[in-house]
Amino acid sequence: MEIMRCESLSKVYQAGENKVYALNQVSLSLEQGGFIAVTGRSGSGKSTLLHLLSGLDHPTSGRVIYQDAELYKYSDNQLSVLRRRRFGFVFQSYNLVRELTGWENILLPVMLDNRRADEAYLNQLIDLLGIRDRLNHLPGAMSGGQQQRVSIARALANKPAILFADEPTGNLDGKSGREVLTLLRHVNRELGITLVLVTHDLNVAEQADRVIQLEDGRVAHDSGVMQA
Ligand code: ADP
Ligand code: MG
């Protein structure tokens, strides 16, 4: 079953006289519950694709449809509510709020939504991610791997349908990187959350249900598409 699709999605930047097609007419249908890896060289459009699919940016043209909702027909306010409730995003640089503790960071999306925390669920996440002893620490007192695990908990706090992760292990050493990826796969399989992961690591991509390779803003290869 399809959870999201994009149609002729493009993002064009004007660089002086020239136009840069960060994303060029990309159409994809994403399966619910899947683990989709996005690969490609630096500058091929991976982050742009993730930002557009997750409502973090606006396309120059094209559409993104999540279930029955066309993302970019919503007002900015409606879009941020949808994004907060249905999508989680994990960045390479963690992006935790430095003045808040681990626990406060995790709780932030729930509080922004004026909802009561599902404490049992959050505790399950905290144990799954192994961050119970970091909850009262500020990000500055955590290792990179710990910060990234807190940021995964934050991304999952509202029980999103889709988790987007943009090179989440890019700043981590090999061991913490592997731990973070194991956790993301676990979240995908055990919680049934669709995972869209940008990675340079071919070993990681191999474990995905589908690998989409970008080149110059276009889909150069897609293992999920059946050949005619
Ligand atoms: P990737 O994540 O695969 O490294 P990006 O999606 O970040 O690639 O970028 C794709 C292309 O779009 C690159 O050529 C990049 O330089 C360009 N680009 C991205 N963001 C901007 C921007 N804000 N202004 C101008 N060009 C941009
Ligand atoms: Mg990128």
PDB file of N, CA and C in Angstrom, residues 152-225:
ATOM      1  N   ILE A 152      16.485  10.891  17.699  1.00  0.00           N
ATOM      2  CA  ILE A 152      15.570   9.872  17.133  1.00  0.00           C
ATOM      3  C   ILE A 152      14.336   9.739  18.027  1.00  0.00           C
ATOM      4  N   ALA A 153      14.551   9.733  19.339  1.00  0.00           N
ATOM      5  CA  ALA A 153      13.403   9.673  20.256  1.00  0.00           C
ATOM      6  C   ALA A 153      12.491  10.878  20.053  1.00  0.00           C
ATOM      7  N   ARG A 154      13.085  12.061  19.893  1.00  0.00           N
ATOM      8  CA  ARG A 154      12.294  13.264  19.650  1.00  0.00           C
ATOM      9  C   ARG A 154      11.498  13.126  18.353  1.00  0.00           C
ATOM     10  N   ALA A 155      12.151  12.593  17.313  1.00  0.00           N
ATOM     11  CA  ALA A 155      11.472  12.446  16.016  1.00  0.00           C
ATOM     12  C   ALA A 155      10.316  11.448  16.099  1.00  0.00           C
ATOM     13  N   LEU A 156      10.398  10.522  17.065  1.00  0.00           N
ATOM     14  CA  LEU A 156       9.372   9.476  17.173  1.00  0.00           C
ATOM     15  C   LEU A 156       8.314   9.791  18.230  1.00  0.00           C
ATOM     16  N   ALA A 157       8.516  10.880  18.971  1.00  0.00           N
ATOM     17  CA  ALA A 157       7.668  11.144  20.142  1.00  0.00           C
ATOM     18  C   ALA A 157       6.191  11.247  19.791  1.00  0.00           C
ATOM     19  N   ASN A 158       5.883  11.793  18.635  1.00  0.00           N
ATOM     20  CA  ASN A 158       4.480  11.943  18.237  1.00  0.00           C
ATOM     21  C   ASN A 158       3.966  10.756  17.426  1.00  0.00           C
ATOM     22  N   LYS A 159       4.670   9.625  17.477  1.00  0.00           N
ATOM     23  CA  LYS A 159       4.262   8.429  16.733  1.00  0.00           C
ATOM     24  C   LYS A 159       4.027   8.726  15.256  1.00  0.00           C
ATOM     25  N   PRO A 160       5.066   9.173  14.577  1.00  0.00           N
ATOM     26  CA  PRO A 160       4.885   9.540  13.175  1.00  0.00           C
ATOM     27  C   PRO A 160       4.645   8.308  12.301  1.00  0.00           C
ATOM     28  N   ALA A 161       4.100   8.553  11.114  1.00  0.00           N
ATOM     29  CA  ALA A 161       3.924   7.477  10.143  1.00  0.00           C
ATOM     30  C   ALA A 161       5.199   7.262   9.347  1.00  0.00           C
ATOM     31  N   ILE A 162       5.945   8.340   9.139  1.00  0.00           N
ATOM     32  CA  ILE A 162       7.169   8.249   8.333  1.00  0.00           C
ATOM     33  C   ILE A 162       8.314   8.919   9.092  1.00  0.00           C
ATOM     34  N   LEU A 163       9.438   8.226   9.132  1.00  0.00           N
ATOM     35  CA  LEU A 163      10.646   8.810   9.713  1.00  0.00           C
ATOM     36  C   LEU A 163      11.634   9.083   8.581  1.00  0.00           C
ATOM     37  N   PHE A 164      12.019  10.343   8.425  1.00  0.00           N
ATOM     38  CA  PHE A 164      13.017  10.733   7.436  1.00  0.00           C
ATOM     39  C   PHE A 164      14.343  10.935   8.169  1.00  0.00           C
ATOM     40  N   ALA A 165      15.412  10.367   7.636  1.00  0.00           N
ATOM     41  CA  ALA A 165      16.717  10.535   8.276  1.00  0.00           C
ATOM     42  C   ALA A 165      17.738  10.881   7.197  1.00  0.00           C
ATOM     43  N   ASP A 166      18.377  12.045   7.349  1.00  0.00           N
ATOM     44  CA  ASP A 166      19.315  12.538   6.339  1.00  0.00           C
ATOM     45  C   ASP A 166      20.753  12.336   6.827  1.00  0.00           C
ATOM     46  N   GLU A 167      21.387  11.292   6.335  1.00  0.00           N
ATOM     47  CA  GLU A 167      22.746  10.926   6.748  1.00  0.00           C
ATOM     48  C   GLU A 167      22.915  10.986   8.267  1.00  0.00           C
ATOM     49  N   PRO A 168      22.077  10.251   8.991  1.00  0.00           N
ATOM     50  CA  PRO A 168      22.056  10.372  10.458  1.00  0.00           C
ATOM     51  C   PRO A 168      23.340   9.900  11.125  1.00  0.00           C
ATOM     52  N   THR A 169      24.178   9.149  10.390  1.00  0.00           N
ATOM     53  CA  THR A 169      25.417   8.663  11.001  1.00  0.00           C
ATOM     54  C   THR A 169      26.632   9.412  10.470  1.00  0.00           C
ATOM     55  N   GLY A 170      26.376  10.462   9.690  1.00  0.00           N
ATOM     56  CA  GLY A 170      27.473  11.183   9.027  1.00  0.00           C
ATOM     57  C   GLY A 170      28.493  11.785   9.974  1.00  0.00           C
ATOM     58  N   ASN A 171      28.066  12.143  11.189  1.00  0.00           N
ATOM     59  CA  ASN A 171      28.996  12.753  12.149  1.00  0.00           C
ATOM     60  C   ASN A 171      29.467  11.766  13.216  1.00  0.00           C
ATOM     61  N   LEU A 172      29.112  10.492  13.061  1.00  0.00           N
ATOM     62  CA  LEU A 172      29.414   9.529  14.134  1.00  0.00           C
ATOM     63  C   LEU A 172      30.565   8.612  13.748  1.00  0.00           C
ATOM     64  N   ASP A 173      31.242   8.076  14.772  1.00  0.00           N
ATOM     65  CA  ASP A 173      32.263   7.079  14.486  1.00  0.00           C
ATOM     66  C   ASP A 173      31.567   5.779  14.079  1.00  0.00           C
ATOM     67  N   GLY A 174      32.363   4.842  13.568  1.00  0.00           N
ATOM     68  CA  GLY A 174      31.795   3.606  13.015  1.00  0.00           C
ATOM     69  C   GLY A 174      30.861   2.879  13.962  1.00  0.00           C
ATOM     70  N   LYS A 175      31.302   2.739  15.216  1.00  0.00           N
ATOM     71  CA  LYS A 175      30.530   1.942  16.164  1.00  0.00           C
ATOM     72  C   LYS A 175      29.201   2.621  16.499  1.00  0.00           C
ATOM     73  N   SER A 176      29.227   3.913  16.866  1.00  0.00           N
ATOM     74  CA  SER A 176      27.949   4.582  17.188  1.00  0.00           C
ATOM     75  C   SER A 176      27.073   4.675  15.957  1.00  0.00           C
ATOM     76  N   GLY A 177      27.696   4.822  14.800  1.00  0.00           N
ATOM     77  CA  GLY A 177      26.916   4.874  13.561  1.00  0.00           C
ATOM     78  C   GLY A 177      26.155   3.571  13.349  1.00  0.00           C
ATOM     79  N   ARG A 178      26.838   2.455  13.554  1.00  0.00           N
ATOM     80  CA  ARG A 178      26.171   1.148  13.373  1.00  0.00           C
ATOM     81  C   ARG A 178      25.048   0.976  14.389  1.00  0.00           C
ATOM     82  N   GLU A 179      25.278   1.447  15.616  1.00  0.00           N
ATOM     83  CA  GLU A 179      24.228   1.345  16.639  1.00  0.00           C
ATOM     84  C   GLU A 179      22.985   2.138  16.233  1.00  0.00           C
ATOM     85  N   VAL A 180      23.227   3.345  15.740  1.00  0.00           N
ATOM     86  CA  VAL A 180      22.107   4.195  15.342  1.00  0.00           C
ATOM     87  C   VAL A 180      21.327   3.546  14.191  1.00  0.00           C
ATOM     88  N   LEU A 181      22.053   2.951  13.248  1.00  0.00           N
ATOM     89  CA  LEU A 181      21.363   2.312  12.116  1.00  0.00           C
ATOM     90  C   LEU A 181      20.578   1.084  12.547  1.00  0.00           C
ATOM     91  N   THR A 182      21.141   0.318  13.475  1.00  0.00           N
ATOM     92  CA  THR A 182      20.420  -0.837  13.998  1.00  0.00           C
ATOM     93  C   THR A 182      19.117  -0.377  14.652  1.00  0.00           C
ATOM     94  N   LEU A 183      19.194   0.734  15.387  1.00  0.00           N
ATOM     95  CA  LEU A 183      17.993   1.261  16.043  1.00  0.00           C
ATOM     96  C   LEU A 183      16.964   1.726  15.017  1.00  0.00           C
ATOM     97  N   LEU A 184      17.422   2.378  13.966  1.00  0.00           N
ATOM     98  CA  LEU A 184      16.482   2.855  12.943  1.00  0.00           C
ATOM     99  C   LEU A 184      15.788   1.680  12.254  1.00  0.00           C
ATOM    100  N   ARG A 185      16.546   0.631  11.981  1.00  0.00           N
ATOM    101  CA  ARG A 185      15.925  -0.554  11.362  1.00  0.00           C
ATOM    102  C   ARG A 185      14.918  -1.189  12.302  1.00  0.00           C
ATOM    103  N   HIS A 186      15.259  -1.199  13.573  1.00  0.00           N
ATOM    104  CA  HIS A 186      14.365  -1.757  14.579  1.00  0.00           C
ATOM    105  C   HIS A 186      13.052  -0.962  14.620  1.00  0.00           C
ATOM    106  N   VAL A 187      13.186   0.351  14.619  1.00  0.00           N
ATOM    107  CA  VAL A 187      12.016   1.238  14.630  1.00  0.00           C
ATOM    108  C   VAL A 187      11.136   0.963  13.405  1.00  0.00           C
ATOM    109  N   ASN A 188      11.794   0.769  12.269  1.00  0.00           N
ATOM    110  CA  ASN A 188      11.062   0.466  11.030  1.00  0.00           C
ATOM    111  C   ASN A 188      10.320  -0.861  11.152  1.00  0.00           C
ATOM    112  N   ARG A 189      11.000  -1.876  11.632  1.00  0.00           N
ATOM    113  CA  ARG A 189      10.394  -3.211  11.654  1.00  0.00           C
ATOM    114  C   ARG A 189       9.420  -3.392  12.794  1.00  0.00           C
ATOM    115  N   GLU A 190       9.841  -2.988  13.991  1.00  0.00           N
ATOM    116  CA  GLU A 190       9.033  -3.296  15.181  1.00  0.00           C
ATOM    117  C   GLU A 190       7.894  -2.308  15.375  1.00  0.00           C
ATOM    118  N   LEU A 191       8.117  -1.046  15.042  1.00  0.00           N
ATOM    119  CA  LEU A 191       7.046  -0.066  15.218  1.00  0.00           C
ATOM    120  C   LEU A 191       6.285   0.169  13.915  1.00  0.00           C
ATOM    121  N   GLY A 192       6.761  -0.428  12.830  1.00  0.00           N
ATOM    122  CA  GLY A 192       6.062  -0.318  11.546  1.00  0.00           C
ATOM    123  C   GLY A 192       6.105   1.077  10.952  1.00  0.00           C
ATOM    124  N   ILE A 193       7.118   1.851  11.341  1.00  0.00           N
ATOM    125  CA  ILE A 193       7.237   3.217  10.833  1.00  0.00           C
ATOM    126  C   ILE A 193       8.030   3.203   9.524  1.00  0.00           C
ATOM    127  N   THR A 194       7.453   3.774   8.497  1.00  0.00           N
ATOM    128  CA  THR A 194       8.134   3.865   7.203  1.00  0.00           C
ATOM    129  C   THR A 194       9.424   4.666   7.381  1.00  0.00           C
ATOM    130  N   LEU A 195      10.523   4.146   6.854  1.00  0.00           N
ATOM    131  CA  LEU A 195      11.825   4.792   7.039  1.00  0.00           C
ATOM    132  C   LEU A 195      12.386   5.215   5.689  1.00  0.00           C
ATOM    133  N   VAL A 196      12.666   6.506   5.558  1.00  0.00           N
ATOM    134  CA  VAL A 196      13.325   7.013   4.352  1.00  0.00           C
ATOM    135  C   VAL A 196      14.677   7.553   4.794  1.00  0.00           C
ATOM    136  N   LEU A 197      15.739   6.868   4.386  1.00  0.00           N
ATOM    137  CA  LEU A 197      17.069   7.118   4.932  1.00  0.00           C
ATOM    138  C   LEU A 197      18.052   7.482   3.836  1.00  0.00           C
ATOM    139  N   VAL A 198      18.665   8.649   3.973  1.00  0.00           N
ATOM    140  CA  VAL A 198      19.754   9.015   3.069  1.00  0.00           C
ATOM    141  C   VAL A 198      21.051   8.449   3.624  1.00  0.00           C
ATOM    142  N   THR A 199      21.786   7.736   2.797  1.00  0.00           N
ATOM    143  CA  THR A 199      23.046   7.173   3.258  1.00  0.00           C
ATOM    144  C   THR A 199      24.041   7.044   2.114  1.00  0.00           C
ATOM    145  N   HIS A 200      25.325   7.201   2.452  1.00  0.00           N
ATOM    146  CA  HIS A 200      26.409   6.955   1.500  1.00  0.00           C
ATOM    147  C   HIS A 200      26.866   5.513   1.589  1.00  0.00           C
ATOM    148  N   ASP A 201      26.438   4.839   2.664  1.00  0.00           N
ATOM    149  CA  ASP A 201      26.988   3.534   3.011  1.00  0.00           C
ATOM    150  C   ASP A 201      26.271   2.425   2.241  1.00  0.00           C
ATOM    151  N   LEU A 202      26.992   1.786   1.353  1.00  0.00           N
ATOM    152  CA  LEU A 202      26.352   0.763   0.516  1.00  0.00           C
ATOM    153  C   LEU A 202      25.922  -0.452   1.328  1.00  0.00           C
ATOM    154  N   ASN A 203      26.647  -0.729   2.423  1.00  0.00           N
ATOM    155  CA  ASN A 203      26.238  -1.851   3.287  1.00  0.00           C
ATOM    156  C   ASN A 203      24.864  -1.593   3.890  1.00  0.00           C
ATOM    157  N   VAL A 204      24.637  -0.335   4.246  1.00  0.00           N
ATOM    158  CA  VAL A 204      23.346   0.035   4.823  1.00  0.00           C
ATOM    159  C   VAL A 204      22.270  -0.053   3.744  1.00  0.00           C
ATOM    160  N   ALA A 205      22.574   0.507   2.597  1.00  0.00           N
ATOM    161  CA  ALA A 205      21.600   0.512   1.504  1.00  0.00           C
ATOM    162  C   ALA A 205      21.184  -0.916   1.164  1.00  0.00           C
ATOM    163  N   GLU A 206      22.136  -1.842   1.264  1.00  0.00           N
ATOM    164  CA  GLU A 206      21.844  -3.251   0.952  1.00  0.00           C
ATOM    165  C   GLU A 206      20.760  -3.841   1.842  1.00  0.00           C
ATOM    166  N   GLN A 207      20.641  -3.300   3.047  1.00  0.00           N
ATOM    167  CA  GLN A 207      19.658  -3.853   3.975  1.00  0.00           C
ATOM    168  C   GLN A 207      18.271  -3.245   3.776  1.00  0.00           C
ATOM    169  N   ALA A 208      18.189  -2.258   2.906  1.00  0.00           N
ATOM    170  CA  ALA A 208      16.904  -1.595   2.667  1.00  0.00           C
ATOM    171  C   ALA A 208      16.022  -2.449   1.757  1.00  0.00           C
ATOM    172  N   ASP A 209      14.702  -2.196   1.819  1.00  0.00           N
ATOM    173  CA  ASP A 209      13.774  -2.874   0.917  1.00  0.00           C
ATOM    174  C   ASP A 209      13.917  -2.334  -0.498  1.00  0.00           C
ATOM    175  N   ARG A 210      14.407  -1.099  -0.552  1.00  0.00           N
ATOM    176  CA  ARG A 210      14.442  -0.422  -1.843  1.00  0.00           C
ATOM    177  C   ARG A 210      15.547   0.620  -1.812  1.00  0.00           C
ATOM    178  N   VAL A 211      16.281   0.733  -2.897  1.00  0.00           N
ATOM    179  CA  VAL A 211      17.339   1.736  -2.987  1.00  0.00           C
ATOM    180  C   VAL A 211      17.044   2.652  -4.169  1.00  0.00           C
ATOM    181  N   ILE A 212      16.969   3.944  -3.868  1.00  0.00           N
ATOM    182  CA  ILE A 212      16.748   4.942  -4.912  1.00  0.00           C
ATOM    183  C   ILE A 212      18.040   5.731  -5.047  1.00  0.00           C
ATOM    184  N   GLN A 213      18.608   5.703  -6.240  1.00  0.00           N
ATOM    185  CA  GLN A 213      19.863   6.425  -6.446  1.00  0.00           C
ATOM    186  C   GLN A 213      19.611   7.677  -7.259  1.00  0.00           C
ATOM    187  N   LEU A 214      20.062   8.803  -6.720  1.00  0.00           N
ATOM    188  CA  LEU A 214      19.880  10.081  -7.411  1.00  0.00           C
ATOM    189  C   LEU A 214      21.167  10.486  -8.122  1.00  0.00           C
ATOM    190  N   GLU A 215      20.985  11.183  -9.228  1.00  0.00           N
ATOM    191  CA  GLU A 215      22.110  11.747  -9.970  1.00  0.00           C
ATOM    192  C   GLU A 215      21.626  13.041 -10.585  1.00  0.00           C
ATOM    193  N   ASP A 216      22.292  14.133 -10.272  1.00  0.00           N
ATOM    194  CA  ASP A 216      21.910  15.440 -10.830  1.00  0.00           C
ATOM    195  C   ASP A 216      20.420  15.730 -10.693  1.00  0.00           C
ATOM    196  N   GLY A 217      19.871  15.423  -9.531  1.00  0.00           N
ATOM    197  CA  GLY A 217      18.480  15.760  -9.271  1.00  0.00           C
ATOM    198  C   GLY A 217      17.462  14.832  -9.914  1.00  0.00           C
ATOM    199  N   ARG A 218      17.927  13.756 -10.519  1.00  0.00           N
ATOM    200  CA  ARG A 218      17.009  12.784 -11.132  1.00  0.00           C
ATOM    201  C   ARG A 218      17.223  11.406 -10.526  1.00  0.00           C
ATOM    202  N   VAL A 219      16.205  10.545 -10.682  1.00  0.00           N
ATOM    203  CA  VAL A 219      16.356   9.162 -10.238  1.00  0.00           C
ATOM    204  C   VAL A 219      17.156   8.418 -11.299  1.00  0.00           C
ATOM    205  N   ALA A 220      18.390   8.008 -10.928  1.00  0.00           N
ATOM    206  CA  ALA A 220      19.243   7.305 -11.882  1.00  0.00           C
ATOM    207  C   ALA A 220      18.974   5.811 -11.837  1.00  0.00           C
ATOM    208  N   HIS A 221      18.619   5.326 -10.631  1.00  0.00           N
ATOM    209  CA  HIS A 221      18.303   3.906 -10.490  1.00  0.00           C
ATOM    210  C   HIS A 221      17.345   3.729  -9.337  1.00  0.00           C
ATOM    211  N   ASP A 222      16.409   2.809  -9.498  1.00  0.00           N
ATOM    212  CA  ASP A 222      15.428   2.562  -8.450  1.00  0.00           C
ATOM    213  C   ASP A 222      15.150   1.072  -8.396  1.00  0.00           C
ATOM    214  N   SER A 223      15.644   0.431  -7.329  1.00  0.00           N
ATOM    215  CA  SER A 223      15.488  -1.026  -7.238  1.00  0.00           C
ATOM    216  C   SER A 223      14.045  -1.428  -6.997  1.00  0.00           C
ATOM    217  N   GLY A 224      13.209  -0.445  -6.573  1.00  0.00           N
ATOM    218  CA  GLY A 224      11.822  -0.762  -6.234  1.00  0.00           C
ATOM    219  C   GLY A 224      10.914  -0.808  -7.434  1.00  0.00           C
ATOM    220  N   VAL A 225      11.401  -0.338  -8.560  1.00  0.00           N
ATOM    221  CA  VAL A 225      10.548  -0.309  -9.739  1.00  0.00           C
ATOM    222  C   VAL A 225      10.768  -1.579 -10.550  1.00  0.00           C
TER     223      VAL A 225
END
